[in-house]
Amino acid sequence: MTYDQAVAYLFTLGRELASPQQARAAKFDLENIRAVSQRLGNPERAFRSVHIAGTNGKGSTAAMLASILRKAGLRAGLYTSPHLLRINERIRFDGVDIGDADFAETFDRIHAVIEELLATGALVAHPTFFECLTAMAFDFFARKEVDLAVIEVGMGGRLDSTNVIAPEVAIITQIDFDHENFLGHSIEEIAREKAGIIKPGAWVVSATGHPAAQEVIRQRAAEQNARLVEVDAVCVASNLRAEDGRYRFTAAMNLPRSATGTTGATEVRLPLAGRFQVRNALSAIVAAHLLAERGFPVDDAAISGGLAEVRWAGRLERLQERPAVYLDGTHNPAGSRELVAFWDEQFAGRRIHLVYGAMRDKAVDEVAGLLFPRAASVILTQSRQPRALSAEALAAMTRHLAGSIEVIPEPSAALERALESAAPEDVIFVTGSLYLVGDLRRYWDSRLGVEASGEVQQAGRG
């Protein structure tokens, strides 16, 4: 297939989470990915890896660690979800998205294997969108002979299709409520799903934060005879200072020094906004130290240099000033609390105009209850993604939470309305869904005359 044909085919598989009913009926396990990987020759065993699960922060932590590895001179792979503009973003090698030709070639290889397995009865149903992309990432990284691949879980962990790897280090970031239809309705249930990435004898970095989740992680690590390193116990950010919402600090470690050059202190300058990114950086730093212990050539210069160069679009990303316009993929209560903290820290006394859209399976009432009362105006819109909640339904659910609400279903028109309403000193935030952020990032680029190629549809977990 051509690249466009491959992408179109994949998107026909991307409807498994389109509604709560489908969510309840969907079957998630590791049978498909194991069958496909085995037929491919188990490419996930051809490279070493880091596995990252969590509710919030796993994508940023993955991007930070991959940047550190590149700075250390390693051939680094990065697999994340969802994407903002192009599906290629999900599979990266040495900081560059997989090219269209490589994408099509890799898809053809996976597609041929799937068709063969379906014909012989080794697969009873076609793998999902996410399972196909996971197999593609494994195959691509193996063929590129990466030194280390950073693999982000799509959802949960225990039954996620990425969970066939045997990582050098596993990282579990903050755990909170999200994807409850799949993962459970208590912190303990959700934590057990995330802790499913902990393998026998594993090395594990934990930054869960929540005491109940922390206890579940400890229990799982003990059961698996894993080495558990809790970020709060071994790494502290001191001399913390912020400039324009971006933090600088000293990361003080009390892990043993590594023969490769890591020491007890690293100077960090983060280009990503938000205080919560400090904790994500500490997780990446602890993981980097453990990788150094395991023989990877990661030193202090690679850690500080890699963190200084990390890029992660759509998370407190500022597009312009006067009025300031931010894109942020906050979509659950924990992320919303962090966003409110950012508002309080950076924009006290300034009017905030909110452009908001959400997916049907999210805790809209709780998120809106945190954000809407703080906004001078709220414009409700909806992503083009099939899981999106309609702007009219959003209004019916949340109108009582804001003093001023407008309903503008078309995202670009909603943003233009916010720009018309905002004074130069005001702030506009687009939030509620990474899919909405992707829609409006594409629109913003076109508005500025930036060429944007590729498909606009988005699908899959994350």
Short mmCIF file of C-alpha atoms in Angstrom, two decimals:
data_model
loop_
_atom_site.label_atom_id
_atom_site.label_comp_id
_atom_site.label_asym_id
_atom_site.label_seq_id
_atom_site.Cartn_x
_atom_site.Cartn_y
_atom_site.Cartn_z
CA MET A 1 0.00 0.00 0.00
CA THR A 2 0.96 3.62 -0.35
CA TYR A 3 1.40 5.72 2.77
CA ASP A 4 -2.06 7.29 2.40
CA GLN A 5 -3.66 3.86 1.87
CA ALA A 6 -1.91 2.47 4.94
CA VAL A 7 -3.10 5.36 7.11
CA ALA A 8 -6.66 5.09 5.79
CA TYR A 9 -6.69 1.34 6.48
CA LEU A 10 -5.43 1.82 10.04
CA PHE A 11 -8.12 4.38 10.77
CA THR A 12 -10.80 1.86 9.83
CA LEU A 13 -9.57 -0.09 12.86
CA GLY A 14 -9.62 2.88 15.22
CA ARG A 15 -13.15 2.83 16.54
CA GLU A 16 -12.83 0.48 19.49
CA LEU A 17 -13.16 3.30 22.02
CA ALA A 18 -15.75 5.36 20.17
CA SER A 19 -18.49 4.91 22.77
CA PRO A 20 -18.92 3.63 26.34
CA GLN A 21 -20.93 0.71 24.97
CA GLN A 22 -18.04 -0.32 22.74
CA ALA A 23 -15.68 0.17 25.66
CA ARG A 24 -17.63 -2.31 27.77
CA ALA A 25 -17.82 -4.85 24.94
CA ALA A 26 -14.19 -4.53 23.84
CA LYS A 27 -11.83 -7.38 24.65
CA PHE A 28 -8.30 -6.38 25.57
CA ASP A 29 -5.55 -8.93 26.11
CA LEU A 30 -2.09 -9.78 24.77
CA GLU A 31 -3.08 -12.64 22.43
CA ASN A 32 -3.05 -10.61 19.21
CA ILE A 33 0.23 -8.80 19.79
CA ARG A 34 1.93 -12.01 20.90
CA ALA A 35 0.77 -13.85 17.78
CA VAL A 36 1.86 -11.04 15.44
CA SER A 37 5.18 -10.51 17.22
CA GLN A 38 5.99 -14.21 17.20
CA ARG A 39 5.33 -14.45 13.47
CA LEU A 40 7.58 -11.41 12.93
CA GLY A 41 10.37 -13.09 14.87
CA ASN A 42 9.72 -11.22 18.14
CA PRO A 43 11.26 -7.90 17.11
CA GLU A 44 10.64 -6.47 20.60
CA ARG A 45 13.47 -8.74 21.81
CA ALA A 46 15.93 -7.25 19.33
CA PHE A 47 16.35 -4.00 21.24
CA ARG A 48 16.54 -2.90 24.87
CA SER A 49 13.75 -0.75 26.22
CA VAL A 50 12.21 1.41 28.93
CA HIS A 51 8.49 0.97 29.62
CA ILE A 52 6.39 3.87 30.98
CA ALA A 53 2.87 3.69 32.44
CA GLY A 54 0.81 6.16 34.45
CA THR A 55 -2.23 8.41 34.29
CA ASN A 56 -0.57 11.76 33.65
CA GLY A 57 3.01 12.62 32.78
CA LYS A 58 4.01 9.44 30.98
CA GLY A 59 4.30 11.10 27.55
CA SER A 60 6.35 14.03 28.86
CA THR A 61 8.57 11.67 30.87
CA ALA A 62 9.06 9.49 27.79
CA ALA A 63 10.03 12.49 25.68
CA MET A 64 12.46 13.69 28.36
CA LEU A 65 14.16 10.34 28.71
CA ALA A 66 14.43 9.85 24.95
CA SER A 67 16.05 13.29 24.66
CA ILE A 68 18.56 12.35 27.38
CA LEU A 69 19.43 9.13 25.55
CA ARG A 70 19.98 10.97 22.27
CA LYS A 71 22.23 13.46 24.04
CA ALA A 72 24.20 10.51 25.39
CA GLY A 73 24.87 9.44 21.79
CA LEU A 74 22.51 6.47 21.83
CA ARG A 75 20.29 5.44 18.92
CA ALA A 76 16.98 6.06 20.66
CA GLY A 77 13.46 5.03 19.67
CA LEU A 78 10.31 6.61 21.07
CA TYR A 79 6.78 5.19 20.87
CA THR A 80 3.95 7.38 22.23
CA SER A 81 0.24 8.08 21.81
CA PRO A 82 -1.90 9.78 20.75
CA HIS A 83 -0.54 11.97 17.96
CA LEU A 84 -1.47 15.62 17.42
CA LEU A 85 -1.10 16.18 13.66
CA ARG A 86 0.23 13.08 11.91
CA ILE A 87 0.21 9.43 12.84
CA ASN A 88 3.97 9.31 12.16
CA GLU A 89 4.54 11.19 15.44
CA ARG A 90 3.85 8.02 17.38
CA ILE A 91 6.99 6.25 16.14
CA ARG A 92 10.23 8.25 16.32
CA PHE A 93 13.87 7.40 15.79
CA ASP A 94 16.64 9.74 16.96
CA GLY A 95 14.06 12.47 17.51
CA VAL A 96 12.57 12.28 14.02
CA ASP A 97 9.13 10.93 13.11
CA ILE A 98 9.08 7.78 11.02
CA GLY A 99 9.10 8.79 7.34
CA ASP A 100 6.16 8.13 5.03
CA ALA A 101 8.05 5.54 3.01
CA ASP A 102 9.22 3.65 6.10
CA PHE A 103 5.71 3.86 7.55
CA ALA A 104 4.17 2.31 4.42
CA GLU A 105 6.86 -0.37 4.17
CA THR A 106 6.49 -1.30 7.85
CA PHE A 107 2.71 -1.39 7.57
CA ASP A 108 2.89 -3.68 4.52
CA ARG A 109 5.04 -6.11 6.47
CA ILE A 110 2.67 -6.14 9.46
CA HIS A 111 -0.42 -6.30 7.25
CA ALA A 112 0.91 -9.35 5.36
CA VAL A 113 1.57 -11.17 8.63
CA ILE A 114 -1.90 -10.34 9.97
CA GLU A 115 -3.57 -11.59 6.79
CA GLU A 116 -1.60 -14.82 6.98
CA LEU A 117 -2.50 -15.35 10.65
CA LEU A 118 -6.16 -14.64 9.97
CA ALA A 119 -6.19 -17.09 7.05
CA THR A 120 -4.67 -19.88 9.15
CA GLY A 121 -6.89 -19.23 12.17
CA ALA A 122 -3.96 -18.17 14.37
CA LEU A 123 -5.85 -14.88 14.82
CA VAL A 124 -9.59 -15.02 15.35
CA ALA A 125 -10.08 -11.27 14.81
CA HIS A 126 -8.12 -8.45 13.22
CA PRO A 127 -5.81 -6.64 15.65
CA THR A 128 -6.90 -3.16 16.71
CA PHE A 129 -5.48 0.16 15.54
CA PHE A 130 -3.21 0.35 18.59
CA GLU A 131 -2.07 -3.27 18.32
CA CYS A 132 -1.09 -2.73 14.68
CA LEU A 133 0.87 0.42 15.48
CA THR A 134 2.59 -1.28 18.40
CA ALA A 135 3.70 -4.13 16.14
CA MET A 136 4.88 -1.57 13.58
CA ALA A 137 6.93 0.26 16.24
CA PHE A 138 8.58 -2.96 17.40
CA ASP A 139 9.43 -3.97 13.83
CA PHE A 140 10.74 -0.53 12.89
CA PHE A 141 12.92 -0.19 15.99
CA ALA A 142 14.37 -3.66 15.46
CA ARG A 143 15.23 -2.89 11.83
CA LYS A 144 16.79 0.43 12.82
CA GLU A 145 18.87 -1.41 15.44
CA VAL A 146 18.04 1.10 18.16
CA ASP A 147 20.20 0.99 21.28
CA LEU A 148 17.23 1.70 23.52
CA ALA A 149 13.55 2.36 22.85
CA VAL A 150 11.30 4.30 25.22
CA ILE A 151 7.85 2.72 25.02
CA GLU A 152 4.81 4.54 26.43
CA VAL A 153 1.81 2.46 27.44
CA GLY A 154 -1.35 3.35 25.53
CA MET A 155 -3.71 2.71 28.43
CA GLY A 156 -3.40 0.83 31.70
CA GLY A 157 -0.46 -1.53 31.50
CA ARG A 158 -1.31 -5.10 32.41
CA LEU A 159 -3.25 -5.81 29.21
CA ASP A 160 -1.79 -3.05 27.05
CA SER A 161 -0.30 -4.36 23.82
CA THR A 162 3.07 -2.82 24.69
CA ASN A 163 3.32 -5.15 27.69
CA VAL A 164 5.19 -7.91 25.85
CA ILE A 165 8.54 -6.16 26.27
CA ALA A 166 11.06 -6.95 29.02
CA PRO A 167 12.42 -3.47 29.82
CA GLU A 168 15.71 -2.45 31.39
CA VAL A 169 13.72 -0.02 33.55
CA ALA A 170 9.98 0.47 34.07
CA ILE A 171 8.62 3.87 35.10
CA ILE A 172 5.22 4.49 36.68
CA THR A 173 4.24 8.16 36.76
CA GLN A 174 1.36 9.83 38.60
CA ILE A 175 -1.71 7.63 39.06
CA ASP A 176 -5.18 9.14 39.25
CA PHE A 177 -8.65 8.67 37.81
CA ASP A 178 -8.99 8.24 34.02
CA HIS A 179 -10.30 5.53 31.67
CA GLU A 180 -12.40 4.13 34.52
CA ASN A 181 -14.55 2.03 32.15
CA PHE A 182 -11.45 0.02 31.37
CA LEU A 183 -9.21 0.27 34.41
CA GLY A 184 -11.56 0.35 37.41
CA HIS A 185 -13.28 2.88 39.61
CA SER A 186 -10.84 3.10 42.52
CA ILE A 187 -7.23 4.25 42.75
CA GLU A 188 -6.24 0.77 43.87
CA GLU A 189 -7.84 -0.89 40.83
CA ILE A 190 -6.26 1.60 38.44
CA ALA A 191 -2.87 1.20 40.12
CA ARG A 192 -3.04 -2.59 39.79
CA GLU A 193 -3.53 -2.22 36.04
CA LYS A 194 -0.58 0.20 35.76
CA ALA A 195 1.57 -2.04 37.99
CA GLY A 196 1.07 -4.85 35.49
CA ILE A 197 4.16 -3.63 33.62
CA ILE A 198 6.36 -4.72 36.57
CA LYS A 199 8.03 -7.98 35.51
CA PRO A 200 9.94 -10.50 37.66
CA GLY A 201 13.27 -9.02 38.73
CA ALA A 202 12.50 -5.67 37.10
CA TRP A 203 14.02 -2.31 37.98
CA VAL A 204 11.15 0.10 38.62
CA VAL A 205 10.95 3.89 39.09
CA SER A 206 7.79 5.03 40.87
CA ALA A 207 6.45 8.59 41.03
CA THR A 208 2.84 7.65 41.70
CA GLY A 209 2.23 10.29 44.39
CA HIS A 210 -1.07 8.86 45.64
CA PRO A 211 -0.51 6.82 48.87
CA ALA A 212 -3.00 4.09 47.91
CA ALA A 213 -1.40 3.70 44.50
CA GLN A 214 2.05 3.72 46.05
CA GLU A 215 1.11 0.80 48.29
CA VAL A 216 -0.17 -1.21 45.32
CA ILE A 217 3.10 -0.58 43.44
CA ARG A 218 5.13 -1.66 46.46
CA GLN A 219 3.13 -4.86 46.81
CA ARG A 220 3.47 -5.73 43.13
CA ALA A 221 7.21 -5.02 43.19
CA ALA A 222 7.64 -7.28 46.23
CA GLU A 223 5.66 -10.07 44.58
CA GLN A 224 7.83 -9.83 41.46
CA ASN A 225 11.09 -9.54 43.40
CA ALA A 226 11.64 -6.24 41.59
CA ARG A 227 13.96 -3.42 42.58
CA LEU A 228 11.68 -0.48 43.38
CA VAL A 229 13.12 3.05 43.43
CA GLU A 230 10.67 5.70 44.61
CA VAL A 231 11.45 9.12 43.19
CA ASP A 232 10.55 11.00 46.37
CA ALA A 233 13.00 8.89 48.39
CA VAL A 234 16.03 9.32 46.14
CA CYS A 235 15.71 12.59 44.20
CA VAL A 236 14.87 16.13 45.33
CA ALA A 237 14.54 19.35 43.33
CA SER A 238 16.31 22.19 45.14
CA ASN A 239 16.97 25.84 44.26
CA LEU A 240 13.71 25.84 42.31
CA ARG A 241 12.97 28.97 40.28
CA ALA A 242 10.60 29.74 37.43
CA GLU A 243 10.79 32.04 34.44
CA ASP A 244 7.66 32.39 32.34
CA GLY A 245 6.32 29.13 33.79
CA ARG A 246 9.44 27.13 32.91
CA TYR A 247 11.54 25.80 35.77
CA ARG A 248 15.21 25.61 36.59
CA PHE A 249 16.47 23.58 39.54
CA THR A 250 19.14 21.30 40.92
CA ALA A 251 18.22 17.62 41.02
CA ALA A 252 19.94 16.13 44.07
CA MET A 253 20.30 12.32 44.03
CA ASN A 254 21.24 9.89 46.76
CA LEU A 255 21.61 6.81 44.57
CA PRO A 256 25.11 5.30 44.31
CA ARG A 257 27.37 7.07 41.85
CA SER A 258 27.70 5.40 38.48
CA ALA A 259 30.97 4.47 36.89
CA THR A 260 29.77 6.21 33.70
CA GLY A 261 29.84 9.69 35.17
CA THR A 262 26.52 10.46 36.87
CA THR A 263 26.92 12.15 40.23
CA GLY A 264 24.72 13.33 43.04
CA ALA A 265 23.57 16.62 41.49
CA THR A 266 22.39 17.75 38.07
CA GLU A 267 21.53 21.28 36.95
CA VAL A 268 18.24 21.26 35.04
CA ARG A 269 16.63 23.87 32.78
CA LEU A 270 13.27 22.72 31.45
CA PRO A 271 11.78 24.23 28.27
CA LEU A 272 8.38 22.67 29.09
CA ALA A 273 6.02 24.88 31.11
CA GLY A 274 4.32 23.88 34.35
CA ARG A 275 5.56 22.94 37.80
CA PHE A 276 4.29 19.39 37.30
CA GLN A 277 7.02 18.92 34.67
CA VAL A 278 9.58 19.10 37.47
CA ARG A 279 8.30 15.80 38.84
CA ASN A 280 8.30 14.26 35.38
CA ALA A 281 11.91 15.40 34.95
CA LEU A 282 12.88 13.82 38.28
CA SER A 283 11.38 10.53 37.10
CA ALA A 284 13.41 10.72 33.89
CA ILE A 285 16.56 11.60 35.85
CA VAL A 286 16.17 8.65 38.23
CA ALA A 287 15.58 6.33 35.26
CA ALA A 288 18.67 7.73 33.54
CA HIS A 289 20.77 6.99 36.62
CA LEU A 290 19.47 3.41 36.70
CA LEU A 291 20.28 3.00 33.02
CA ALA A 292 23.80 4.24 33.77
CA GLU A 293 24.03 1.54 36.43
CA ARG A 294 23.00 -0.97 33.77
CA GLY A 295 25.89 0.06 31.55
CA PHE A 296 24.41 2.71 29.27
CA PRO A 297 26.75 5.70 28.70
CA VAL A 298 24.52 8.30 30.37
CA ASP A 299 26.28 11.05 32.31
CA ASP A 300 25.37 14.38 33.93
CA ALA A 301 25.97 16.32 30.72
CA ALA A 302 23.58 14.06 28.80
CA ILE A 303 20.92 14.44 31.50
CA SER A 304 21.08 18.24 31.73
CA GLY A 305 21.58 18.70 27.98
CA GLY A 306 18.82 16.28 27.04
CA LEU A 307 16.31 17.89 29.37
CA ALA A 308 17.21 21.37 28.09
CA GLU A 309 16.40 20.27 24.51
CA VAL A 310 13.21 18.27 25.07
CA ARG A 311 10.14 19.20 23.04
CA TRP A 312 6.61 17.95 23.70
CA ALA A 313 3.87 19.72 21.76
CA GLY A 314 0.36 20.39 23.00
CA ARG A 315 1.16 20.53 26.71
CA LEU A 316 1.01 24.11 27.99
CA GLU A 317 2.33 25.12 24.59
CA ARG A 318 2.25 28.88 23.98
CA LEU A 319 1.44 29.92 20.43
CA GLN A 320 1.55 33.71 20.75
CA GLU A 321 1.45 36.67 23.13
CA ARG A 322 -1.01 39.60 23.37
CA PRO A 323 -3.30 37.88 23.84
CA ALA A 324 -1.40 34.85 25.02
CA VAL A 325 -2.73 31.64 23.43
CA TYR A 326 -1.97 28.25 24.97
CA LEU A 327 -2.75 24.72 23.84
CA ASP A 328 -2.96 22.12 26.60
CA GLY A 329 -4.17 18.53 26.37
CA THR A 330 -5.56 18.38 29.92
CA HIS A 331 -8.42 15.86 29.90
CA ASN A 332 -8.85 14.50 33.44
CA PRO A 333 -9.28 15.90 36.97
CA ALA A 334 -5.64 15.47 37.99
CA GLY A 335 -4.45 17.38 34.94
CA SER A 336 -7.09 20.05 35.52
CA ARG A 337 -5.79 20.65 39.03
CA GLU A 338 -2.31 21.16 37.60
CA LEU A 339 -3.71 23.58 35.02
CA VAL A 340 -5.45 25.63 37.72
CA ALA A 341 -2.18 25.76 39.65
CA PHE A 342 -0.45 27.07 36.51
CA TRP A 343 -3.14 29.75 36.13
CA ASP A 344 -2.76 30.82 39.76
CA GLU A 345 1.02 30.95 39.47
CA GLN A 346 1.32 32.69 36.11
CA PHE A 347 -1.89 34.62 35.45
CA ALA A 348 -3.24 35.91 38.74
CA GLY A 349 -5.47 38.92 38.04
CA ARG A 350 -5.63 38.29 34.28
CA ARG A 351 -8.79 37.25 32.45
CA ILE A 352 -8.76 33.71 31.06
CA HIS A 353 -10.86 32.71 28.06
CA LEU A 354 -11.39 28.97 27.80
CA VAL A 355 -12.00 27.03 24.58
CA TYR A 356 -13.08 23.61 25.79
CA GLY A 357 -14.01 20.28 24.21
CA ALA A 358 -14.05 16.77 25.67
CA MET A 359 -14.40 13.09 24.86
CA ARG A 360 -17.54 11.20 25.88
CA ASP A 361 -15.71 8.91 28.31
CA LYS A 362 -14.13 11.67 30.43
CA ALA A 363 -15.11 13.11 33.83
CA VAL A 364 -16.55 16.26 32.29
CA ASP A 365 -18.46 17.42 35.38
CA GLU A 366 -15.38 17.31 37.60
CA VAL A 367 -13.03 18.87 35.05
CA ALA A 368 -15.52 21.63 34.22
CA GLY A 369 -16.11 22.22 37.91
CA LEU A 370 -12.40 22.91 38.36
CA LEU A 371 -11.86 25.06 35.27
CA PHE A 372 -15.04 26.87 34.31
CA PRO A 373 -15.54 29.00 37.47
CA ARG A 374 -12.03 30.40 37.00
CA ALA A 375 -12.60 31.53 33.42
CA ALA A 376 -13.97 34.91 32.33
CA SER A 377 -15.63 33.16 29.38
CA VAL A 378 -16.06 29.60 28.17
CA ILE A 379 -16.54 28.60 24.54
CA LEU A 380 -17.66 25.00 24.09
CA THR A 381 -16.63 23.17 20.93
CA GLN A 382 -15.93 19.64 19.74
CA SER A 383 -13.09 17.79 18.07
CA ARG A 384 -13.65 15.99 14.79
CA GLN A 385 -12.70 12.75 16.55
CA PRO A 386 -15.57 10.20 16.76
CA ARG A 387 -15.36 9.97 20.55
CA ALA A 388 -15.96 13.70 20.96
CA LEU A 389 -18.89 14.88 23.07
CA SER A 390 -21.01 17.35 21.14
CA ALA A 391 -20.73 21.01 22.11
CA GLU A 392 -24.50 21.11 22.73
CA ALA A 393 -24.31 18.13 25.11
CA LEU A 394 -21.38 19.78 26.89
CA ALA A 395 -23.46 22.92 27.35
CA ALA A 396 -26.36 20.96 28.84
CA MET A 397 -24.00 19.32 31.33
CA THR A 398 -21.92 22.33 32.35
CA ARG A 399 -23.80 25.58 31.72
CA HIS A 400 -24.41 26.08 35.45
CA LEU A 401 -20.66 26.09 36.14
CA ALA A 402 -19.72 29.22 34.20
CA GLY A 403 -20.91 32.80 34.11
CA SER A 404 -20.53 33.07 30.34
CA ILE A 405 -20.82 30.14 27.92
CA GLU A 406 -21.02 30.10 24.14
CA VAL A 407 -21.53 27.03 21.96
CA ILE A 408 -19.48 27.01 18.75
CA PRO A 409 -19.10 23.44 17.44
CA GLU A 410 -16.46 24.21 14.81
CA PRO A 411 -13.09 24.39 16.64
CA SER A 412 -11.50 27.01 14.39
CA ALA A 413 -14.52 29.31 14.74
CA ALA A 414 -14.41 28.82 18.52
CA LEU A 415 -10.78 29.90 18.65
CA GLU A 416 -11.42 32.89 16.42
CA ARG A 417 -14.28 33.93 18.71
CA ALA A 418 -11.95 33.76 21.71
CA LEU A 419 -9.38 35.88 19.88
CA GLU A 420 -12.07 38.47 19.09
CA SER A 421 -13.18 38.58 22.74
CA ALA A 422 -9.76 38.74 24.38
CA ALA A 423 -7.98 41.95 25.24
CA PRO A 424 -4.21 42.05 24.59
CA GLU A 425 -3.44 41.34 28.26
CA ASP A 426 -5.87 38.39 28.46
CA VAL A 427 -5.03 34.69 28.11
CA ILE A 428 -6.72 32.06 25.93
CA PHE A 429 -6.48 28.37 26.80
CA VAL A 430 -7.57 25.57 24.49
CA THR A 431 -7.99 22.44 26.58
CA GLY A 432 -10.07 19.37 27.44
CA SER A 433 -8.72 16.96 24.83
CA LEU A 434 -5.48 16.27 22.99
CA TYR A 435 -7.61 15.67 19.91
CA LEU A 436 -9.01 19.21 20.12
CA VAL A 437 -5.47 20.49 20.63
CA GLY A 438 -4.42 18.66 17.47
CA ASP A 439 -7.31 20.12 15.48
CA LEU A 440 -6.46 23.66 16.53
CA ARG A 441 -2.72 23.26 16.22
CA ARG A 442 -3.29 22.29 12.59
CA TYR A 443 -5.64 25.26 12.13
CA TRP A 444 -3.14 27.63 13.75
CA ASP A 445 -0.40 26.48 11.40
CA SER A 446 -2.67 27.03 8.39
CA ARG A 447 -3.66 30.43 9.77
CA LEU A 448 0.03 31.39 9.82
CA GLY A 449 0.63 29.90 6.38
CA VAL A 450 2.68 27.00 7.74
CA GLU A 451 2.49 24.02 5.41
CA ALA A 452 0.85 21.02 7.06
CA SER A 453 0.74 17.71 5.28
CA GLY A 454 -0.85 14.40 6.11
CA GLU A 455 -4.19 13.29 7.45
CA VAL A 456 -6.34 15.15 9.96
CA GLN A 457 -8.18 12.25 11.51
CA GLN A 458 -6.98 10.91 14.83
CA ALA A 459 -7.71 7.68 16.58
CA GLY A 460 -6.48 5.24 19.16
CA ARG A 461 -5.78 5.08 22.85
CA GLY A 462 -3.83 7.45 25.03
#
